[in-house]
Tab-separated table of C-alpha atoms and ligand atoms in Angstrom:
chain	number	residue	atom	x	y	z
A	1	MET	CA	-240.593	-70.465	-70.990
A	2	ARG	CA	-241.047	-73.772	-69.189
A	3	PRO	CA	-239.961	-74.143	-65.567
A	4	ALA	CA	-236.981	-76.203	-64.407
A	5	LEU	CA	-238.526	-78.715	-61.999
A	6	ILE	CA	-237.160	-81.189	-59.486
A	7	ALA	CA	-238.717	-84.365	-58.067
A	8	THR	CA	-238.095	-84.507	-54.335
A	9	PRO	CA	-238.233	-88.004	-52.836
A	10	GLY	CA	-240.632	-88.939	-50.076
A	11	GLY	CA	-242.677	-85.729	-50.243
A	12	ARG	CA	-246.284	-85.707	-49.061
A	13	PRO	CA	-248.567	-85.764	-52.108
A	14	ALA	CA	-250.931	-82.840	-52.625
A	15	ALA	CA	-254.573	-83.519	-51.728
A	16	ASP	CA	-255.635	-83.877	-55.386
A	17	GLN	CA	-252.444	-85.740	-56.375
A	18	PRO	CA	-254.208	-88.975	-57.429
A	19	ASP	CA	-256.299	-87.076	-60.021
A	20	ALA	CA	-253.350	-85.254	-61.600
A	21	ALA	CA	-251.346	-88.500	-61.615
A	22	ALA	CA	-254.279	-90.333	-63.232
A	23	VAL	CA	-254.442	-87.712	-66.001
A	24	LEU	CA	-250.687	-87.908	-66.618
A	25	ARG	CA	-250.678	-91.728	-66.647
A	26	ALA	CA	-253.630	-91.875	-69.047
A	27	ILE	CA	-251.665	-89.647	-71.429
A	28	LEU	CA	-248.564	-91.830	-70.954
A	29	ARG	CA	-250.522	-95.008	-71.740
A	30	GLN	CA	-252.470	-93.772	-74.731
A	31	GLY	CA	-251.218	-90.332	-75.778
A	32	PRO	CA	-251.747	-88.309	-77.835
A	33	LEU	CA	-255.117	-88.201	-76.108
A	34	ALA	CA	-257.907	-85.641	-76.383
A	35	ARG	CA	-259.373	-84.252	-73.170
A	36	THR	CA	-262.675	-86.011	-73.867
A	37	ALA	CA	-260.798	-89.337	-74.044
A	38	ILE	CA	-258.963	-88.533	-70.770
A	39	ILE	CA	-262.330	-87.925	-69.097
A	40	ARG	CA	-263.516	-91.317	-70.352
A	41	GLU	CA	-260.270	-93.076	-69.323
A	42	THR	CA	-260.008	-91.636	-65.830
A	43	GLY	CA	-263.677	-91.191	-64.881
A	44	LEU	CA	-262.845	-87.646	-63.703
A	45	SER	CA	-265.052	-84.642	-64.401
A	46	ALA	CA	-264.402	-82.329	-67.353
A	47	ALA	CA	-263.521	-79.499	-64.970
A	48	VAL	CA	-260.939	-81.578	-63.067
A	49	VAL	CA	-259.325	-82.898	-66.268
A	50	SER	CA	-259.222	-79.409	-67.754
A	51	ARG	CA	-257.567	-77.961	-64.617
A	52	HIS	CA	-254.930	-80.701	-64.353
A	53	ALA	CA	-254.236	-80.606	-68.103
A	54	ALA	CA	-253.531	-76.873	-67.795
A	55	GLU	CA	-251.211	-77.479	-64.796
A	56	LEU	CA	-249.318	-80.287	-66.544
A	57	LEU	CA	-248.953	-78.136	-69.683
A	58	ALA	CA	-247.593	-75.228	-67.636
A	59	MET	CA	-245.087	-77.570	-65.959
A	60	GLY	CA	-243.826	-78.805	-69.336
A	61	LEU	CA	-244.765	-82.421	-68.560
A	62	VAL	CA	-247.265	-82.625	-71.442
A	63	TRP	CA	-247.675	-80.704	-74.687
A	64	GLU	CA	-250.133	-80.280	-77.523
A	65	PRO	CA	-248.596	-81.811	-80.645
A	66	PRO	CA	-249.776	-80.258	-83.907
A	67	GLU	CA	-252.610	-82.285	-85.411
A	68	PRO	CA	-252.347	-83.575	-88.956
A	69	HIS	CA	-254.451	-81.391	-91.223
A	70	ARG	CA	-258.097	-82.436	-91.232
A	71	PRO	CA	-261.176	-80.821	-92.727
A	72	PRO	CA	-262.733	-78.412	-90.200
A	73	ARG	CA	-265.403	-79.885	-87.924
A	74	PRO	CA	-268.158	-78.113	-86.070
A	75	GLY	CA	-267.649	-77.351	-82.349
A	76	ARG	CA	-264.465	-76.750	-80.370
A	77	PRO	CA	-261.224	-78.126	-81.803
A	78	ARG	CA	-260.089	-81.281	-80.029
A	79	ILE	CA	-256.391	-80.718	-79.444
A	80	PRO	CA	-254.817	-83.884	-78.005
A	81	LEU	CA	-252.234	-83.984	-75.232
A	82	ASP	CA	-249.048	-86.029	-75.248
A	83	ILE	CA	-246.093	-86.559	-72.906
A	84	GLU	CA	-243.465	-83.848	-73.449
A	85	THR	CA	-240.199	-85.730	-74.045
A	86	ALA	CA	-238.004	-82.831	-75.153
A	87	HIS	CA	-237.774	-80.774	-71.974
A	88	HIS	CA	-237.415	-82.712	-68.689
A	89	VAL	CA	-235.151	-85.736	-68.208
A	90	ALA	CA	-234.297	-88.126	-65.386
A	91	ALA	CA	-230.652	-88.913	-64.591
A	92	GLY	CA	-229.577	-92.172	-63.020
A	93	VAL	CA	-226.699	-94.322	-61.917
A	94	HIS	CA	-226.880	-98.091	-61.645
A	95	ILE	CA	-224.357	-99.688	-59.294
A	96	ALA	CA	-223.447	-103.288	-60.170
A	97	VAL	CA	-220.562	-105.541	-59.172
A	98	PRO	CA	-218.375	-104.941	-62.246
A	99	ARG	CA	-219.374	-101.389	-63.189
A	100	LEU	CA	-221.468	-98.247	-62.862
A	101	THR	CA	-223.933	-97.200	-65.566
A	102	PHE	CA	-224.785	-93.513	-65.855
A	103	SER	CA	-227.937	-92.781	-67.839
A	104	LEU	CA	-230.427	-90.153	-68.982
A	105	THR	CA	-233.990	-90.988	-70.010
A	106	ASP	CA	-236.920	-88.870	-71.139
A	107	LEU	CA	-240.387	-88.896	-69.569
A	108	ARG	CA	-241.368	-91.953	-71.615
A	109	GLY	CA	-238.432	-93.886	-70.167
A	110	THR	CA	-236.581	-93.806	-73.494
A	111	VAL	CA	-232.814	-93.840	-73.036
A	112	ILE	CA	-231.149	-90.666	-74.342
A	113	ALA	CA	-227.606	-91.525	-73.281
A	114	TYR	CA	-225.628	-93.920	-71.122
A	115	GLU	CA	-222.002	-94.496	-70.159
A	116	HIS	CA	-220.354	-97.377	-68.292
A	117	VAL	CA	-217.367	-97.017	-65.978
A	118	PRO	CA	-215.612	-99.673	-63.881
A	119	ARG	CA	-216.695	-99.757	-60.229
A	120	GLN	CA	-214.326	-98.802	-57.398
A	121	ARG	CA	-214.203	-101.304	-54.564
A	122	GLN	CA	-215.274	-99.467	-51.401
A	123	HIS	CA	-218.645	-97.769	-51.167
A	124	GLY	CA	-217.106	-94.415	-50.158
A	125	ALA	CA	-214.924	-94.368	-53.272
A	126	VAL	CA	-217.893	-95.386	-55.455
A	127	LEU	CA	-220.056	-92.523	-54.186
A	128	GLN	CA	-217.202	-90.036	-54.624
A	129	ASP	CA	-216.742	-91.353	-58.140
A	130	VAL	CA	-220.463	-90.875	-58.910
A	131	ALA	CA	-220.379	-87.281	-57.645
A	132	ALA	CA	-217.178	-86.546	-59.588
A	133	ARG	CA	-218.344	-88.043	-62.890
A	134	LEU	CA	-221.985	-86.918	-62.958
A	135	PRO	CA	-221.404	-83.246	-63.934
A	136	GLY	CA	-219.309	-84.263	-66.957
A	137	PHE	CA	-221.867	-86.889	-68.022
A	138	LEU	CA	-224.675	-84.311	-67.812
A	139	ARG	CA	-222.589	-81.725	-69.676
A	140	ARG	CA	-221.955	-84.172	-72.513
A	141	HIS	CA	-225.563	-85.316	-72.972
A	142	LEU	CA	-228.048	-82.876	-71.452
A	143	GLY	CA	-228.309	-80.575	-74.466
A	144	GLY	CA	-230.181	-77.840	-72.589
A	145	ARG	CA	-232.773	-80.185	-71.038
A	146	SER	CA	-233.732	-79.910	-67.399
A	147	VAL	CA	-232.911	-82.705	-64.857
A	148	LEU	CA	-235.710	-83.808	-62.510
A	149	GLY	CA	-233.467	-85.774	-60.169
A	150	LEU	CA	-230.893	-88.544	-59.851
A	151	GLY	CA	-232.007	-92.151	-59.501
A	152	VAL	CA	-229.676	-94.656	-57.859
A	153	ALA	CA	-230.474	-98.331	-58.391
A	154	THR	CA	-228.588	-101.328	-57.087
A	155	GLY	CA	-229.260	-104.979	-56.340
A	156	GLY	CA	-230.251	-106.360	-52.975
A	157	TRP	CA	-232.415	-104.786	-50.271
A	158	VAL	CA	-232.921	-101.024	-50.541
A	159	ASP	CA	-235.210	-98.826	-48.410
A	160	PRO	CA	-236.246	-95.944	-50.715
A	161	ASP	CA	-238.016	-93.978	-47.946
A	162	ALA	CA	-234.889	-93.878	-45.806
A	163	GLY	CA	-232.630	-93.609	-48.879
A	164	VAL	CA	-230.536	-96.463	-47.516
A	165	LEU	CA	-229.055	-99.592	-49.069
A	166	VAL	CA	-229.885	-102.086	-46.316
A	167	GLU	CA	-227.932	-104.990	-47.761
A	168	ASN	CA	-226.343	-106.004	-51.038
A	169	SER	CA	-224.433	-109.208	-50.366
A	170	ALA	CA	-223.083	-109.352	-53.948
A	171	LEU	CA	-221.281	-106.028	-53.302
A	172	GLY	CA	-220.669	-106.858	-49.630
A	173	TRP	CA	-222.340	-103.555	-48.590
A	174	ARG	CA	-224.622	-103.025	-45.581
A	175	ASP	CA	-226.480	-99.985	-44.226
A	176	ILE	CA	-225.116	-97.437	-46.714
A	177	PRO	CA	-226.949	-94.057	-46.582
A	178	LEU	CA	-226.872	-93.578	-50.359
A	179	ARG	CA	-229.197	-90.584	-50.510
A	180	ARG	CA	-227.623	-88.632	-47.662
A	181	SER	CA	-224.131	-89.271	-49.010
A	182	LEU	CA	-224.939	-88.268	-52.589
A	183	GLN	CA	-227.586	-85.552	-52.383
A	184	ARG	CA	-225.338	-82.775	-51.155
A	185	ALA	CA	-222.481	-83.778	-53.461
A	186	VAL	CA	-224.538	-83.857	-56.664
A	187	GLY	CA	-226.908	-80.952	-55.895
A	188	LEU	CA	-229.955	-82.897	-57.133
A	189	PRO	CA	-232.713	-84.762	-55.323
A	190	VAL	CA	-231.629	-88.410	-55.082
A	191	HIS	CA	-234.115	-91.317	-55.356
A	192	VAL	CA	-232.715	-94.708	-54.390
A	193	GLU	CA	-234.348	-98.020	-55.202
A	194	GLY	CA	-233.594	-101.743	-55.430
A	195	HIS	CA	-232.827	-102.898	-58.958
A	196	ALA	CA	-235.686	-105.438	-59.210
A	197	ARG	CA	-238.243	-102.950	-57.869
A	198	ALA	CA	-236.959	-100.186	-60.160
A	199	LEU	CA	-237.358	-102.434	-63.210
A	200	ALA	CA	-240.825	-103.535	-62.089
A	201	GLN	CA	-241.786	-99.834	-61.787
A	202	ALA	CA	-240.486	-99.278	-65.324
A	203	GLU	CA	-242.453	-102.325	-66.597
A	204	LEU	CA	-245.630	-100.967	-64.993
A	205	LEU	CA	-245.112	-97.488	-66.469
A	206	PHE	CA	-243.511	-98.121	-69.860
A	207	GLY	CA	-243.454	-101.887	-70.479
A	208	SER	CA	-246.038	-104.281	-71.823
A	209	ASN	CA	-247.690	-105.004	-68.453
A	210	ARG	CA	-249.225	-101.730	-67.321
A	211	GLY	CA	-251.276	-102.175	-64.214
A	212	GLY	CA	-251.576	-105.933	-63.878
A	213	ASP	CA	-250.082	-108.578	-61.587
A	214	LEU	CA	-246.465	-109.328	-62.255
A	215	VAL	CA	-243.410	-110.883	-60.692
A	216	HIS	CA	-240.118	-109.497	-61.899
A	217	LEU	CA	-237.074	-111.692	-61.335
A	218	PHE	CA	-233.634	-110.192	-61.644
A	219	VAL	CA	-230.773	-112.660	-61.879
A	220	GLY	CA	-227.311	-111.143	-62.189
A	221	ASN	CA	-224.704	-111.074	-59.447
A	222	ALA	CA	-227.537	-110.067	-57.146
A	223	VAL	CA	-230.722	-112.132	-57.329
A	224	ASP	CA	-233.927	-110.311	-56.408
A	225	ALA	CA	-237.635	-110.274	-57.095
A	226	ALA	CA	-240.274	-107.557	-57.154
A	227	ILE	CA	-243.953	-108.390	-56.885
A	228	ALA	CA	-246.776	-106.154	-58.157
A	229	THR	CA	-250.485	-106.729	-57.764
A	230	GLY	CA	-252.998	-104.467	-59.486
A	231	GLY	CA	-250.117	-102.290	-60.706
A	232	VAL	CA	-248.818	-101.606	-57.172
A	233	LEU	CA	-245.518	-102.956	-55.859
A	234	LEU	CA	-245.620	-105.080	-52.733
A	235	GLN	CA	-243.549	-103.282	-50.127
A	236	GLY	CA	-243.034	-105.415	-47.050
A	237	ARG	CA	-241.269	-104.226	-43.905
A	238	ARG	CA	-238.673	-101.609	-44.887
A	239	TYR	CA	-239.293	-102.533	-48.532
A	240	GLY	CA	-237.888	-106.004	-47.857
A	241	ALA	CA	-240.520	-107.894	-49.926
A	242	GLY	CA	-239.096	-109.958	-52.781
A	243	GLY	CA	-235.821	-110.896	-51.087
A	244	ILE	CA	-235.272	-114.271	-52.763
A	245	ALA	CA	-231.450	-114.377	-52.639
A	246	HIS	CA	-231.437	-117.049	-49.922
A	247	LEU	CA	-234.261	-119.294	-51.122
A	248	PRO	CA	-233.025	-122.890	-51.021
A	249	VAL	CA	-232.156	-124.545	-54.336
A	250	PRO	CA	-232.852	-128.289	-54.124
A	251	GLY	CA	-229.622	-130.248	-54.593
A	252	SER	CA	-227.224	-127.288	-54.375
A	253	ALA	CA	-224.323	-127.371	-51.900
A	254	GLU	CA	-222.865	-123.984	-52.923
A	255	PRO	CA	-221.665	-122.081	-49.814
A	256	CYS	CA	-223.326	-118.675	-49.235
A	257	PRO	CA	-221.938	-115.650	-47.327
A	258	CYS	CA	-225.032	-115.964	-45.059
A	259	GLY	CA	-223.488	-119.115	-43.570
A	260	ARG	CA	-225.816	-121.663	-45.156
A	261	THR	CA	-225.348	-123.683	-48.326
A	262	GLY	CA	-227.473	-123.992	-51.461
A	263	CYS	CA	-228.936	-120.442	-51.454
A	264	LEU	CA	-230.346	-119.218	-54.788
A	265	GLN	CA	-227.973	-116.256	-55.246
A	266	ALA	CA	-224.890	-118.272	-54.294
A	267	THR	CA	-225.919	-121.003	-56.764
A	268	VAL	CA	-227.061	-119.060	-59.850
A	269	SER	CA	-225.362	-115.635	-59.736
A	270	ASP	CA	-223.371	-114.509	-62.793
A	271	ARG	CA	-220.140	-115.131	-60.899
A	272	ALA	CA	-221.157	-118.604	-59.696
A	273	VAL	CA	-222.202	-119.756	-63.181
A	274	ALA	CA	-219.075	-118.275	-64.811
A	275	ARG	CA	-216.852	-119.988	-62.212
A	276	ARG	CA	-218.575	-123.300	-62.929
A	277	ALA	CA	-218.001	-122.795	-66.658
A	278	VAL	CA	-214.260	-122.230	-66.043
A	279	ALA	CA	-214.063	-125.316	-63.808
A	280	GLU	CA	-215.644	-127.396	-66.579
A	281	GLY	CA	-213.210	-125.994	-69.158
A	282	VAL	CA	-215.914	-124.263	-71.230
A	283	ILE	CA	-214.437	-120.734	-70.996
A	284	PRO	CA	-210.939	-119.501	-70.006
A	285	HIS	CA	-211.953	-116.680	-67.573
A	286	PRO	CA	-214.897	-116.379	-65.158
A	287	ASP	CA	-216.901	-113.890	-67.243
A	288	LEU	CA	-220.539	-114.668	-68.022
A	289	ARG	CA	-220.314	-112.728	-71.279
A	290	LEU	CA	-217.791	-115.294	-72.569
A	291	LEU	CA	-220.148	-118.126	-71.666
A	292	VAL	CA	-223.103	-116.521	-73.434
A	293	ARG	CA	-220.928	-115.768	-76.464
A	294	ALA	CA	-219.963	-119.461	-76.600
A	295	ALA	CA	-223.617	-120.479	-76.225
A	296	ARG	CA	-224.620	-118.189	-79.093
A	297	ALA	CA	-221.887	-119.735	-81.217
A	298	GLY	CA	-223.535	-123.127	-80.606
A	299	ASP	CA	-221.226	-124.588	-77.903
A	300	VAL	CA	-223.405	-127.363	-76.435
A	301	ARG	CA	-221.729	-127.324	-73.001
A	302	ALA	CA	-222.199	-123.570	-72.731
A	303	LEU	CA	-225.873	-123.894	-73.702
A	304	ASP	CA	-226.279	-126.658	-71.105
A	305	LEU	CA	-224.853	-124.460	-68.331
A	306	CYS	CA	-227.244	-121.629	-69.285
A	307	ARG	CA	-230.209	-124.033	-69.332
A	308	THR	CA	-229.213	-125.577	-66.004
A	309	ARG	CA	-229.159	-122.114	-64.449
A	310	LEU	CA	-232.735	-121.498	-65.627
A	311	ARG	CA	-233.891	-124.865	-64.266
A	312	LEU	CA	-232.351	-124.103	-60.859
A	313	ILE	CA	-234.041	-120.685	-60.825
A	314	ALA	CA	-237.350	-122.350	-61.719
A	315	HIS	CA	-237.090	-124.914	-58.918
A	316	ALA	CA	-236.365	-122.226	-56.333
A	317	VAL	CA	-239.078	-119.720	-57.334
A	318	ARG	CA	-241.879	-122.137	-58.226
A	319	PRO	CA	-243.504	-122.028	-54.740
A	320	LEU	CA	-243.474	-118.204	-54.863
A	321	LEU	CA	-245.212	-118.195	-58.243
A	322	ASP	CA	-247.737	-120.843	-57.167
A	323	LEU	CA	-248.610	-118.549	-54.286
A	324	ILE	CA	-249.009	-115.382	-56.354
A	325	ARG	CA	-250.182	-116.642	-59.764
A	326	PRO	CA	-249.095	-113.492	-61.627
A	327	ASP	CA	-250.308	-112.622	-65.158
A	328	ASP	CA	-246.690	-112.114	-66.132
A	329	LEU	CA	-243.358	-113.464	-64.977
A	330	VAL	CA	-240.664	-111.101	-66.257
A	331	LEU	CA	-237.076	-112.347	-66.159
A	332	THR	CA	-234.081	-110.040	-66.480
A	333	GLU	CA	-231.037	-112.286	-66.957
A	334	PHE	CA	-228.112	-111.893	-69.329
A	335	ALA	CA	-228.250	-115.207	-71.216
A	336	THR	CA	-231.982	-114.971	-72.033
A	337	LEU	CA	-231.514	-111.327	-73.030
A	338	ARG	CA	-229.020	-112.455	-75.690
A	339	LEU	CA	-230.594	-115.848	-76.453
A	340	PRO	CA	-234.362	-115.455	-75.959
A	341	ARG	CA	-235.090	-119.030	-77.034
A	342	LEU	CA	-233.488	-120.219	-73.768
A	343	LEU	CA	-236.563	-118.834	-72.043
A	344	ASP	CA	-238.427	-121.969	-73.175
A	345	GLU	CA	-236.490	-123.821	-70.489
A	346	LEU	CA	-238.025	-121.644	-67.779
A	347	THR	CA	-241.482	-121.718	-69.381
A	348	ARG	CA	-241.403	-125.529	-69.489
A	349	GLU	CA	-240.449	-125.762	-65.818
A	350	LEU	CA	-242.889	-123.170	-64.574
A	351	THR	CA	-246.096	-122.641	-66.468
A	352	SER	CA	-248.936	-124.574	-65.048
A	353	GLY	CA	-251.838	-122.231	-65.539
A	354	GLY	CA	-251.256	-119.920	-68.477
A	355	ASP	CA	-248.959	-117.419	-66.753
A	356	GLN	CA	-246.792	-115.726	-69.307
A	357	VAL	CA	-243.001	-115.942	-68.980
A	358	ARG	CA	-241.075	-113.280	-70.868
A	359	THR	CA	-237.884	-111.256	-70.832
A	360	GLY	CA	-237.949	-107.649	-69.638
A	361	SER	CA	-239.195	-104.908	-71.967
A	362	PHE	CA	-235.930	-102.936	-72.103
A	363	GLY	CA	-233.357	-105.272	-73.689
A	364	VAL	CA	-229.841	-103.826	-73.766
A	365	ASP	CA	-231.144	-100.624	-72.090
A	366	THR	CA	-232.147	-102.510	-68.919
A	367	LEU	CA	-229.542	-101.044	-66.543
A	368	ALA	CA	-229.956	-97.518	-67.948
A	369	VAL	CA	-233.741	-97.711	-67.497
A	370	ALA	CA	-233.463	-99.184	-63.980
A	371	ALA	CA	-231.227	-96.284	-62.915
A	372	THR	CA	-233.714	-93.515	-63.761
A	373	ALA	CA	-236.952	-95.419	-63.005
A	374	PRO	CA	-237.152	-94.238	-59.348
A	375	VAL	CA	-237.203	-90.593	-60.500
A	376	LEU	CA	-239.834	-91.243	-63.189
A	377	ALA	CA	-241.934	-93.310	-60.769
A	378	ALA	CA	-241.984	-90.290	-58.411
A	379	VAL	CA	-243.068	-88.013	-61.286
A	380	TYR	CA	-245.958	-90.285	-62.340
A	381	GLN	CA	-246.934	-90.882	-58.713
A	382	ASP	CA	-247.208	-87.203	-57.823
A	383	PRO	CA	-246.628	-84.762	-60.714
A	384	LEU	CA	-247.932	-81.830	-58.701
A	385	GLY	CA	-245.290	-82.626	-56.069
A	386	LEU	CA	-242.563	-81.481	-58.475
A	387	ARG	CA	-241.042	-78.257	-57.307
A	388	THR	CA	-239.396	-75.428	-59.100
A	389	SER	CA	-235.642	-75.938	-59.166
A	390	GLY	CA	-233.890	-73.751	-56.589
A	391	GLY	CA	-237.066	-73.623	-54.483
A	392	ALA	CA	-237.553	-75.001	-50.980
A	393	ARG	CA	-235.691	-78.277	-50.455
B	401	ZN	ZN1	-227.650	-117.467	-48.171
């Protein structure tokens, strides 16, 4: 019988936490992986790997998949370890301007289920709605699996240590204690994180850049960046690093709620681009999905508006990229998700030294993955910090 575990946010890691986390991450990257290969990968001693493998097995985080039949070899059998995806899951809710996305993912970040619902206007009503809808969502999709915690991801500036949304100007929310408000109501540990940082964590764990230098740009109604060097996210004061919403866009006179004009978010957000498309008679209602549908159908004006948006983004973020020189620039933006060839526009404007520009690794699952990423990041950061459900909290 495997234990029901929970991932508590902000806990102090155990003294040997980095070793257990290194074992778990090696298995995530390359599993199924024999213990001898884990020793080679992590540089840890056989005794340490053996102890942590036993702990992770007992916790139900890894398992020993049956090996395909091979002729017997001399010596001890080499049973590999792999991530256990059938037992523990992470739950999440992503809060965006138009809607909420509830999701469940396994320990490899694979989406098991998601549901969208329209967003209420005020933050109090939204949080009540999350607490009211979560039990039904879990009942419909959990199938006997055990929930490690609830991730909450949203755009803008979020302080995950404090559990507070500091500012999301697209929603018009400031200083919202998301964790404190939700934790009691949902009866699960709550991990809050900014959308761009959550997706960068997911890229580093499950995507194609695992451990390198990357800049992740999110462009939706909120516009944010997350910066990772050597596989670690840059934090900044109160996790404020990567706030690019108010970078100046050369030539833009778009008014911004901050009081200035020509800010990046005000100029290139989903709403701003959709409004421009309505003003130019390209689409009847200010909905970016209509614009992208028209672009996919070959409407030249729609394609032009999408390309212009990418050029404006490029002009604003170029100094940031020149400064950091990441291996990868990952863009999460609706038009390039649906029309990947548009990415050439950004590549042309930006690449000067071989940096790779690509779309995020999660395609249509992006919001669902972002929602649970803070829980999974906590698990892979400190697996021994997981506690037995119902224990001290
Ligand atoms: Zn501004």
